[in-house]
Each structure stands twice: as structure tokens, then as C-alpha cells.
Coordinates of N, CA, C and O in Angstrom, one line a residue:
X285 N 0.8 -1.2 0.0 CA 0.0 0.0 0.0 C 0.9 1.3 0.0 O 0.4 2.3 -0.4
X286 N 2.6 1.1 0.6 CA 2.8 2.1 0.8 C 3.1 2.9 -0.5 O 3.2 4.2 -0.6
X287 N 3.4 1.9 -1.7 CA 3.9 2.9 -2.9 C 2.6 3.2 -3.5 O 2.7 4.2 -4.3
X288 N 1.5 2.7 -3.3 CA 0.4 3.5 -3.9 C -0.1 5.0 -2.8 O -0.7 5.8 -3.5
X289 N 0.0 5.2 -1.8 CA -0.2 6.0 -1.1 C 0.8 6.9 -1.2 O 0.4 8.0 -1.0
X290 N 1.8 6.8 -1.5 CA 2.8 8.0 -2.1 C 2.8 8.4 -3.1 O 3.2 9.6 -3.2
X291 N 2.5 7.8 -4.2 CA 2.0 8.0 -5.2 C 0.8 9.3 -5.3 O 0.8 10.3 -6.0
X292 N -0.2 8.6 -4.3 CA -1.7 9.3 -4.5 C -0.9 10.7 -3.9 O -1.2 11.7 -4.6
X293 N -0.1 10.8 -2.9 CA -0.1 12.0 -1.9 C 0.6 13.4 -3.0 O 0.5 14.6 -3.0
X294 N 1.5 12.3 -3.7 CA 2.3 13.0 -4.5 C 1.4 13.8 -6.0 O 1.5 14.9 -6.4
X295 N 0.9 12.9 -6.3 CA -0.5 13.3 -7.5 C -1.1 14.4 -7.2 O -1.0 15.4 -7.9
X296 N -2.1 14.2 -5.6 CA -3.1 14.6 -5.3 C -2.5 16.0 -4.1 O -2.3 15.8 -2.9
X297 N -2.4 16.9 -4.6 CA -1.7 18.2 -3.8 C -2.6 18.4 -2.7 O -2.1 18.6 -1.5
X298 N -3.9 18.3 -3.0 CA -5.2 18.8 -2.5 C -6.2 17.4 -2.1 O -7.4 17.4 -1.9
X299 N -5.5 16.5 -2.0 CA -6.2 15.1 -1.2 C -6.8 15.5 0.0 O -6.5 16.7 0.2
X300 N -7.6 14.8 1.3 CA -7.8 14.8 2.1 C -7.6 13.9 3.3 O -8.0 13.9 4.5
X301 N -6.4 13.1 2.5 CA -6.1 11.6 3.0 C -5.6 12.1 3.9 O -5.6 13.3 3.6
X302 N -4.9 11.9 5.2 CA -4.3 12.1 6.2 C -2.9 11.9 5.3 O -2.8 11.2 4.3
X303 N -1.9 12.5 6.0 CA -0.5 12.7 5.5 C 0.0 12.1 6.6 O -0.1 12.4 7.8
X304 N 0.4 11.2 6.0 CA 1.9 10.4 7.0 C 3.3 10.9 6.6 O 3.6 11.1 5.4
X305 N 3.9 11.2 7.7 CA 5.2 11.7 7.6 C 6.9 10.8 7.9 O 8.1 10.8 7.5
X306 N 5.8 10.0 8.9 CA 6.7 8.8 9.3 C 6.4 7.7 10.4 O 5.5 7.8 11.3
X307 N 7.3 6.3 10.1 CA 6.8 5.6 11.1 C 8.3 4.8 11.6 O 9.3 4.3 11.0
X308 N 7.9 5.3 12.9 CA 9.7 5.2 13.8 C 9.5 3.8 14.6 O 8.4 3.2 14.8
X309 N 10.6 3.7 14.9 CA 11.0 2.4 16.3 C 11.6 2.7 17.2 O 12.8 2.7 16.9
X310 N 11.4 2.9 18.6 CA 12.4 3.2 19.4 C 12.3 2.2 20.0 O 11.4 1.4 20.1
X311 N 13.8 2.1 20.8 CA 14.4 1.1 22.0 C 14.8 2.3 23.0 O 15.8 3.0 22.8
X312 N 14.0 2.3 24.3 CA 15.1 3.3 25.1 C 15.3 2.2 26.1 O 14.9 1.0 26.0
X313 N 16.1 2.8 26.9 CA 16.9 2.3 27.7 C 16.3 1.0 28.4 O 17.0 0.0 28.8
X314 N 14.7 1.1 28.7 CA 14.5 -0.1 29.6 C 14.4 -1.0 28.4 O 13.3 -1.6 28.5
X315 N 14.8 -1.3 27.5 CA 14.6 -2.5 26.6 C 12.8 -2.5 25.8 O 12.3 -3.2 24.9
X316 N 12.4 -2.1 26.3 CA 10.5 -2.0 25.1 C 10.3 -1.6 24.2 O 9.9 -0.5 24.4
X317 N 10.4 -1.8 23.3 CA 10.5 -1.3 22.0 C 9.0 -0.6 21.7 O 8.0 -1.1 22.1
X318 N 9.2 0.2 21.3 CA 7.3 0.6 20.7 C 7.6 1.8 19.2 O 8.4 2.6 18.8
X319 N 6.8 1.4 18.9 CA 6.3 2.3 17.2 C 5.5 3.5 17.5 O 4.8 3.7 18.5
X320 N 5.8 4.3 16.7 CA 4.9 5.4 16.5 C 4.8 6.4 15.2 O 5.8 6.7 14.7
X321 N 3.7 6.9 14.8 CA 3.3 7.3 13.6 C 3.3 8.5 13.7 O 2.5 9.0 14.6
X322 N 4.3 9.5 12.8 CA 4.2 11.0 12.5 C 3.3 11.4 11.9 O 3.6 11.4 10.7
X323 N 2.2 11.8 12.1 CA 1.0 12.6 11.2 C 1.0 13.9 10.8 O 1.9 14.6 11.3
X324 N 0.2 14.5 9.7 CA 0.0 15.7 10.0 C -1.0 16.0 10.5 O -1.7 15.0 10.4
X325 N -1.6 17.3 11.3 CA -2.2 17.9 11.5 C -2.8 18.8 11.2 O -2.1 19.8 11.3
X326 N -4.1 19.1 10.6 CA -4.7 19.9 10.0 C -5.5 20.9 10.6 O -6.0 21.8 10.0
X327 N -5.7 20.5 12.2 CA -5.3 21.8 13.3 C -4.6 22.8 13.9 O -4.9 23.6 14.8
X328 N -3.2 22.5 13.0 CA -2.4 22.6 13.3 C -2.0 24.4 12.9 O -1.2 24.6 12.0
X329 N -2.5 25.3 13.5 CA -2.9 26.7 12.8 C -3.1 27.6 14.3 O -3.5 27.4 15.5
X330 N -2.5 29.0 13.4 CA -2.9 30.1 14.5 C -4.3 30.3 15.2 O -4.6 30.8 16.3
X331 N -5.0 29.7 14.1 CA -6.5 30.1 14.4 C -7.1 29.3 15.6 O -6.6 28.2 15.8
X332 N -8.2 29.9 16.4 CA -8.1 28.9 17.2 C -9.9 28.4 16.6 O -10.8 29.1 16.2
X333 N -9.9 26.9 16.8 CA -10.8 26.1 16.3 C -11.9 25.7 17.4 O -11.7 24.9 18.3
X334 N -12.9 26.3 16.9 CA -14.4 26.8 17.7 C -15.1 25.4 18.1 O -15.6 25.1 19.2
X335 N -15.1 24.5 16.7 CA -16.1 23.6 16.4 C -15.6 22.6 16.0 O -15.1 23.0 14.9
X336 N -15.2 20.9 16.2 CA -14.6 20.1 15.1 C -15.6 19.0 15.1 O -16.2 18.4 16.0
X337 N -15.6 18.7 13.6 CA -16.7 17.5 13.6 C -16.2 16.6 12.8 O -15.3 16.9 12.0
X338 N -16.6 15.4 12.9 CA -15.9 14.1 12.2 C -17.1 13.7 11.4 O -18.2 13.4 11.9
X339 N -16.8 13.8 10.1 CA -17.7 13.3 9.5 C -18.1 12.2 8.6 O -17.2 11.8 7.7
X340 N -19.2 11.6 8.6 CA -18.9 9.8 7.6 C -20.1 10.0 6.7 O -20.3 8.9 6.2
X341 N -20.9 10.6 6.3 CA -21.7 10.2 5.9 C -23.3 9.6 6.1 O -24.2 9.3 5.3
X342 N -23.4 9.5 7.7 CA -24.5 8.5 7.9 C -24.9 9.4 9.3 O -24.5 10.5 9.8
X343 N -26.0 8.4 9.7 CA -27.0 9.0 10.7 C -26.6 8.0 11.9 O -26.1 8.4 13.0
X344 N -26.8 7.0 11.4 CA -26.8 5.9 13.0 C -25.5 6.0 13.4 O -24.5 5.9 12.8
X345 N -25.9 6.2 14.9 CA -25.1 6.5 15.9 C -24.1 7.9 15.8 O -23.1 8.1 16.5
X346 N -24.6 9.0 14.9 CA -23.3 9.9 14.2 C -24.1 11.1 15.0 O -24.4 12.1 14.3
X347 N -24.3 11.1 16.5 CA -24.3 12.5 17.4 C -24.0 11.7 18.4 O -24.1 10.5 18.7
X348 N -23.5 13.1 19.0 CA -22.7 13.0 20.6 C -23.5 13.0 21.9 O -24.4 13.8 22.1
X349 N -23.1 12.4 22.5 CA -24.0 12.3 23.4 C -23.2 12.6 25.0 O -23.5 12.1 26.1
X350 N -22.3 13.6 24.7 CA -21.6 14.4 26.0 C -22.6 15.7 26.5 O -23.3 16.3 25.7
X351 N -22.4 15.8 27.7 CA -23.4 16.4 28.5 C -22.8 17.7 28.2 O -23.3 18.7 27.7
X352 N -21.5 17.4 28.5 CA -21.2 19.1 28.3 C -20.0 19.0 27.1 O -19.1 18.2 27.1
X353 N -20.3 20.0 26.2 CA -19.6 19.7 24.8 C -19.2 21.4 25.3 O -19.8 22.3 25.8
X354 N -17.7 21.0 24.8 CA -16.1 22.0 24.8 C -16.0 22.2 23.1 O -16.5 21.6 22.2
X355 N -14.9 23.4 23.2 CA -13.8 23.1 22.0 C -13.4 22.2 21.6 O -13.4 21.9 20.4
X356 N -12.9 21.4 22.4 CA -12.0 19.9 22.6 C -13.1 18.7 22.2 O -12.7 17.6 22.0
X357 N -14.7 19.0 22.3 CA -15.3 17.7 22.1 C -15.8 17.5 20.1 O -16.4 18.2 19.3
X358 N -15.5 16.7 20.0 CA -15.4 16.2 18.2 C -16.6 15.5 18.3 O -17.0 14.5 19.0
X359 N -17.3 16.4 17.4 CA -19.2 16.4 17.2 C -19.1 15.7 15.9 O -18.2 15.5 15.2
X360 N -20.6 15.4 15.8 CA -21.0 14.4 14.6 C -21.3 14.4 13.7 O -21.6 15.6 13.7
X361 N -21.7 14.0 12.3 CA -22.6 14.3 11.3 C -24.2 15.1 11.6 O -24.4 16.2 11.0
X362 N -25.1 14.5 12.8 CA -26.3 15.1 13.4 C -25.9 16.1 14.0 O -26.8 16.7 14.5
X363 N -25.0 16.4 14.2 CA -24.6 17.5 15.4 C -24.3 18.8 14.7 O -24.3 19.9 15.2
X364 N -24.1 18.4 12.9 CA -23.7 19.1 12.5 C -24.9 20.2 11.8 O -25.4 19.6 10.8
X365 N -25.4 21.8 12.1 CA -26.9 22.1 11.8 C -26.2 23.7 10.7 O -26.5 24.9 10.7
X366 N -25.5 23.1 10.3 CA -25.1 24.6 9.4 C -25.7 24.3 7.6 O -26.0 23.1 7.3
X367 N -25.7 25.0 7.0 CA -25.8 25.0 5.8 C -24.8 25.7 4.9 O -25.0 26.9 4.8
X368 N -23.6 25.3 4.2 CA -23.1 26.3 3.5 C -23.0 26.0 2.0 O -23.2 25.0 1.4
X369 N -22.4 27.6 1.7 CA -22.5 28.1 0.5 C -20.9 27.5 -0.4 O -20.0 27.3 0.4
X370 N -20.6 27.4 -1.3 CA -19.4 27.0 -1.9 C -19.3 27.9 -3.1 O -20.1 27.8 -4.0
X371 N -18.2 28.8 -3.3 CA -18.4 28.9 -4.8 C -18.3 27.4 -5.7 O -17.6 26.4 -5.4
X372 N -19.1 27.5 -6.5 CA -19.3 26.5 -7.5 C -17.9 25.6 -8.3 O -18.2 24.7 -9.0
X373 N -17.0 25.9 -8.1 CA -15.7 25.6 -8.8 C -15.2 25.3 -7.0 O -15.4 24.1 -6.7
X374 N -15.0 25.8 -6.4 CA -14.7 25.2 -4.9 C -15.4 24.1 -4.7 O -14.8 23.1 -4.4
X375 N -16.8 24.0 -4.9 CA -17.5 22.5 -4.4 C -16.9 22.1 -5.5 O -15.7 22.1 -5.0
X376 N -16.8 21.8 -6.8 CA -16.5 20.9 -8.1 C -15.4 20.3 -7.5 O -15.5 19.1 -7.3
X377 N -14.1 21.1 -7.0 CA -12.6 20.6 -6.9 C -13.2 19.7 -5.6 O -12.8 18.5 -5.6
X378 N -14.2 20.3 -4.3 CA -14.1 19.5 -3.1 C -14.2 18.1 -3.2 O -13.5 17.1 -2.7
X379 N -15.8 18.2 -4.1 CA -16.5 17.1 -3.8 C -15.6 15.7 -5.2 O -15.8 14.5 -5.3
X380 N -14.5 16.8 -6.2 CA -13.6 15.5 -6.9 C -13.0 14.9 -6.3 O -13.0 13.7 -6.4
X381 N -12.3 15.7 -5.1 CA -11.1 15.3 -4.4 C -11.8 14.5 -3.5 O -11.0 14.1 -2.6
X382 N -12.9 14.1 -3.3 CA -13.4 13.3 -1.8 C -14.1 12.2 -3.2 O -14.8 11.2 -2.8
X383 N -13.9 12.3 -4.0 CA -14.3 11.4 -5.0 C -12.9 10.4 -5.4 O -12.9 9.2 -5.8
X384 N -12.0 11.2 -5.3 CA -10.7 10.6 -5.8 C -9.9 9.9 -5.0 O -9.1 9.0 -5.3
X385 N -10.2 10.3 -3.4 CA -9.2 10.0 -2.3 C -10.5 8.8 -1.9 O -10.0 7.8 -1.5
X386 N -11.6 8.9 -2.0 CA -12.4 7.5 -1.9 C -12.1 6.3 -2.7 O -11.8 5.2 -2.2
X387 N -12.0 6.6 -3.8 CA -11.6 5.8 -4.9 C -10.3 4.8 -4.2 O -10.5 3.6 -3.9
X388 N -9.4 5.4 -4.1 CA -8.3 5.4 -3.7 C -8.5 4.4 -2.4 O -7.9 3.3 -2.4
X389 N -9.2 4.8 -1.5 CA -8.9 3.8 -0.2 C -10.2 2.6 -0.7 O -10.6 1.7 -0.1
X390 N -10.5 2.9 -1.4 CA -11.9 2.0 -2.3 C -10.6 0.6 -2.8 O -10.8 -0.6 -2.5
X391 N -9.7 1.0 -3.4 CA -9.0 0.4 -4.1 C -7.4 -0.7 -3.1 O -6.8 -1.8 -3.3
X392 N -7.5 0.2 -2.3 CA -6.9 -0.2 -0.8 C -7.4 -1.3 0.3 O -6.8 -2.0 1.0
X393 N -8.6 -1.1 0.1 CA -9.6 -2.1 0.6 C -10.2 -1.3 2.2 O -10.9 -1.9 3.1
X394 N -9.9 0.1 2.1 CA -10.1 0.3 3.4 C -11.7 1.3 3.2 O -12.0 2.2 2.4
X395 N -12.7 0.7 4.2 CA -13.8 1.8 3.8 C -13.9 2.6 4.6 O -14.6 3.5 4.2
X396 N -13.6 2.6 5.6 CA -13.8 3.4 6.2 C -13.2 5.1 6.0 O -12.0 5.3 5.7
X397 N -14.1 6.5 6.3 CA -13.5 7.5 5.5 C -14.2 8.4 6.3 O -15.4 8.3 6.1
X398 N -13.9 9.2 7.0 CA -14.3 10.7 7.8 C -13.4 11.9 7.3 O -12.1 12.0 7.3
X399 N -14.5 12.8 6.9 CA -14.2 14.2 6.6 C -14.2 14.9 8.0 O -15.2 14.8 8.8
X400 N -12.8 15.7 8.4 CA -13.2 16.1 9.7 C -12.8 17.8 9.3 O -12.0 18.2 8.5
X401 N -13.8 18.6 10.1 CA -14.0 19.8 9.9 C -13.9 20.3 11.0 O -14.1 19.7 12.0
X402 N -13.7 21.5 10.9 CA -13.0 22.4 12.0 C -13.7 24.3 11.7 O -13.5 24.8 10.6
X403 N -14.2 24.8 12.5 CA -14.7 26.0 12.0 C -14.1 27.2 13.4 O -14.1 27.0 14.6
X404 N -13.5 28.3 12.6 CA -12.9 29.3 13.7 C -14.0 30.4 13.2 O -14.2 30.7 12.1
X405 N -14.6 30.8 14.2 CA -15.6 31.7 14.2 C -14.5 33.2 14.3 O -13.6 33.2 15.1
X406 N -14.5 34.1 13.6 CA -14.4 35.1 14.0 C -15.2 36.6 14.7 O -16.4 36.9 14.5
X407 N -14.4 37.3 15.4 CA -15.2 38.0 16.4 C -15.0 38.9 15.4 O -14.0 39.2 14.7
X408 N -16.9 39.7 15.5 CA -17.0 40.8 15.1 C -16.2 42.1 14.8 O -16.2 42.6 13.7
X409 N -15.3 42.6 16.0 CA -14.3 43.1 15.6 C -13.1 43.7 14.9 O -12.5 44.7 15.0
X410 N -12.7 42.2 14.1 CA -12.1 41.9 13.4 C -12.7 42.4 12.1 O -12.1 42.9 11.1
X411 N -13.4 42.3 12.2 CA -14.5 43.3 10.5 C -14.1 44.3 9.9 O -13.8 44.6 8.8
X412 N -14.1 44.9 11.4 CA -14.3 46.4 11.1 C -13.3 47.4 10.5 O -12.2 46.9 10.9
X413 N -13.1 48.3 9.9 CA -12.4 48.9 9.4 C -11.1 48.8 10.0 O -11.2 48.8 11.3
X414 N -9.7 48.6 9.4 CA -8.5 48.8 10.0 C -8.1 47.3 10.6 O -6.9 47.1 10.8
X415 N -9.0 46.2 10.9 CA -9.0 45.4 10.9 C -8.0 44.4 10.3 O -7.5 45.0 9.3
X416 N -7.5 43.4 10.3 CA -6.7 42.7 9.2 C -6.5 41.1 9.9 O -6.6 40.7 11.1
X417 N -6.2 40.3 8.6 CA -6.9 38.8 8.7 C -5.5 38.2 9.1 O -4.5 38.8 8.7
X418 N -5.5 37.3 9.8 CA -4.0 36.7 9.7 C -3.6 36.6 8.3 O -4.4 36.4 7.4
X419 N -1.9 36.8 8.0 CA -1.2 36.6 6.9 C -1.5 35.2 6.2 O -1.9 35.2 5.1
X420 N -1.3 34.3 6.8 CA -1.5 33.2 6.0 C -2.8 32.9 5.0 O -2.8 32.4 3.9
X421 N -3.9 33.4 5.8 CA -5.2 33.5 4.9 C -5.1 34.5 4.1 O -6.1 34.4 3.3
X422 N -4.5 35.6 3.9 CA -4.6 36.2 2.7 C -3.2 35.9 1.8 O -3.0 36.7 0.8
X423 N -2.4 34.9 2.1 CA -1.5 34.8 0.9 C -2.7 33.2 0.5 O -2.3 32.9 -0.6
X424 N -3.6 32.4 0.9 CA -3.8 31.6 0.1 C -5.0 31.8 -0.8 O -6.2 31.9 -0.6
X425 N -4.4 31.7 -1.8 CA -5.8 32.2 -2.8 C -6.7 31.6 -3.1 O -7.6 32.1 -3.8
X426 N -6.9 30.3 -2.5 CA -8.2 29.5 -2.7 C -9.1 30.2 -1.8 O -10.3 30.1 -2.0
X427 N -8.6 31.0 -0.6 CA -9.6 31.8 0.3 C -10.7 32.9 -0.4 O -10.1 33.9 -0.8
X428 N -11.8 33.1 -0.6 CA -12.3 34.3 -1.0 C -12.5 35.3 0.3 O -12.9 34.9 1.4
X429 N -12.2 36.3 -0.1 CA -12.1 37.1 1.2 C -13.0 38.2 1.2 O -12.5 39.1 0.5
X430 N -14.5 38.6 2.1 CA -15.5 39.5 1.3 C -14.5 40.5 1.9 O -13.6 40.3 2.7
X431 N -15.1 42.1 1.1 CA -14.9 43.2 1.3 C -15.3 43.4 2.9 O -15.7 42.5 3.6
X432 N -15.0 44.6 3.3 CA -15.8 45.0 4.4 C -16.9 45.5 4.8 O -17.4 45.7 5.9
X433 N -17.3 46.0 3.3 CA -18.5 46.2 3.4 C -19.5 44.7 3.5 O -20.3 44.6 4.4
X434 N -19.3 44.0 2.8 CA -20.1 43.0 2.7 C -20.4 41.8 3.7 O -21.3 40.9 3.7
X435 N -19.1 42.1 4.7 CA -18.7 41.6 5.7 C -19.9 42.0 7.2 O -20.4 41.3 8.0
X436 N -19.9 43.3 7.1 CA -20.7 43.9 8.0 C -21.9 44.2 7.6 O -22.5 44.8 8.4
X437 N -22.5 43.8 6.2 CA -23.8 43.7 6.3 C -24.8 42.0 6.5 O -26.0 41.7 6.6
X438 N -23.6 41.2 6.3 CA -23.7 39.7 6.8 C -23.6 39.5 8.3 O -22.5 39.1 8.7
X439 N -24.7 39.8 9.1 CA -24.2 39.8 10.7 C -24.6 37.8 10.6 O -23.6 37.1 10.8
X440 N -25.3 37.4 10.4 CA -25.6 36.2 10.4 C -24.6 34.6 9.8 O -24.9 33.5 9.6
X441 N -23.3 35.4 9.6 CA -22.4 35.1 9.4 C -21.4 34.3 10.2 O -21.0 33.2 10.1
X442 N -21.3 35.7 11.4 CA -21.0 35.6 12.3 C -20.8 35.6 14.0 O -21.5 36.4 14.5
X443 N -20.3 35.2 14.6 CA -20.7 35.0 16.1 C -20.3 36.3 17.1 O -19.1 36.4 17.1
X444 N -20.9 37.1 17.7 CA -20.2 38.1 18.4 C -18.9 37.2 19.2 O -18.1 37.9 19.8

């Protein structure tokens, strides 16, 4: 699997597959040997991340059932009550790439497949005139970034 998975990673710039970086062996001193897997992380950002949900596809059993839900609690497909908008060429590339990277573990023999999503709400004040976005989001141009006018007539957008 491993030469088709580097393959795909290498193809697919914009996959969803989780990125492996590495897989080590240690021996320390007391003699136990144990493995461990370098991942990436796609939390892995200045922003701080409001909401994360894991998502599969399905209903049964896919909400949480924690009394008290944090930042830190990973909510479900039902849990999940938003609707959004995509420019039209953004859904086309999203929903190829979750078409391609299925295929792919389709082909691997693995079915199992969660989209996991993560949303940083920003505070109102950031809007407003004089305002400015972290750097990283405005060097990536897949971002569309509204004006500020359009920004502050969308209150429903976002969360005080």
C-alpha cells in the first residue's frame, strides 16, 4: 500500500487523506520497543478552532452524546446544523477530491472515510475597518475574502 499512497499523496496536492510523515521504532533504555506514527495535523494553525466534527456520511449512531460539549469535544454528522455556500468551482474541486481520495482507499480495501472539519468563528471586531486577517489567509488564494462592506452587512455570518 505504501507505494500507492505516495503516489496518491504526491498526485493529489489537495487530497484529504491524512499525510503520513513517518513511522519510527524506538528502543530506550529499559529494553520496550514501541512504534509510532508522524501525522499531519490539520489543526495545526494560529486560528483557534471553535467547532470540530468528524464526519462519515451516515445517521446511525453519528451525534454525541456528551453532557457538556467544549472546543475539545469532536461532534458528529447530526450535530452538525449549518448549511453552507461554496463557490461553484470550490464544491466541483471539493467534492472531486473526496471522490478521488475514496476511490483510492476503495482500491486499498479500506472503507472506512471521515471528513473532519473544524470552524474558527471570528469575532466581530475583526470586521471592522482597520482590521486585518492573519497573513496566512490572505497569501492563500483559494480563500475568498469578502470586502468589508459586505462583511458587516452579513451579521448572520457571524458569532459576536
Amino acid at each position: 500500500m505504501l507505494r500507492d499512497y505516495y503516489r496518491h499523496v504526491h498526485t493529489y496536492d489537495n487530497t484529504l487523506v491524512t499525510k503520513f510523515f513517518g513511522l519510527h521504532r524506538v528502543k530506550p533504555s529499559s529494553g520496550q520497543k514501541f512504534r509510532f506514527v508522524v501525522m499531519g495535523n490539520m489543526f495545526c494553525t494560529e486560528l483557534r478552532i471553535h467547532q470540530r466534527f468528524d464526519l462519515k456520511g451516515s445517521s446511525l449512531g453519528r451525534s454525541t452524546d456528551k453532557v457538556k460539549i467544549d472546543e475539545n469535544t469532536t461532534l458528529k454528522d447530526l450535530d452538525l446544523n449549518y448549511s453552507f455556500y461554496l463557490e461553484p468551482s470550490w464544491r466541483d474541486a471539493l467534492l472531486k477530491q473526496i471522490e478521488i481520495d475514496s476511490e483510492f482507499l476503495k482500491n486499498q480495501g479500506i472503507m472506512d472515510y471521515s471528513l473532519l472539519l473544524g470552524f474558527h468563528y471570528r469575532a466581530r471586531q475583526s470586521l471592522v475597518r482597520g482590521g486585518s486577517l492573519p497573513e496566512t489567509i490572505l497569501q492563500d488564494n483559494k480563500l475568498a475574502v469578502l470586502s468589508e462592506q459586505d462583511a458587516m452587512e452579513d451579521d448572520s455570518a457571524y458569532n459576536d
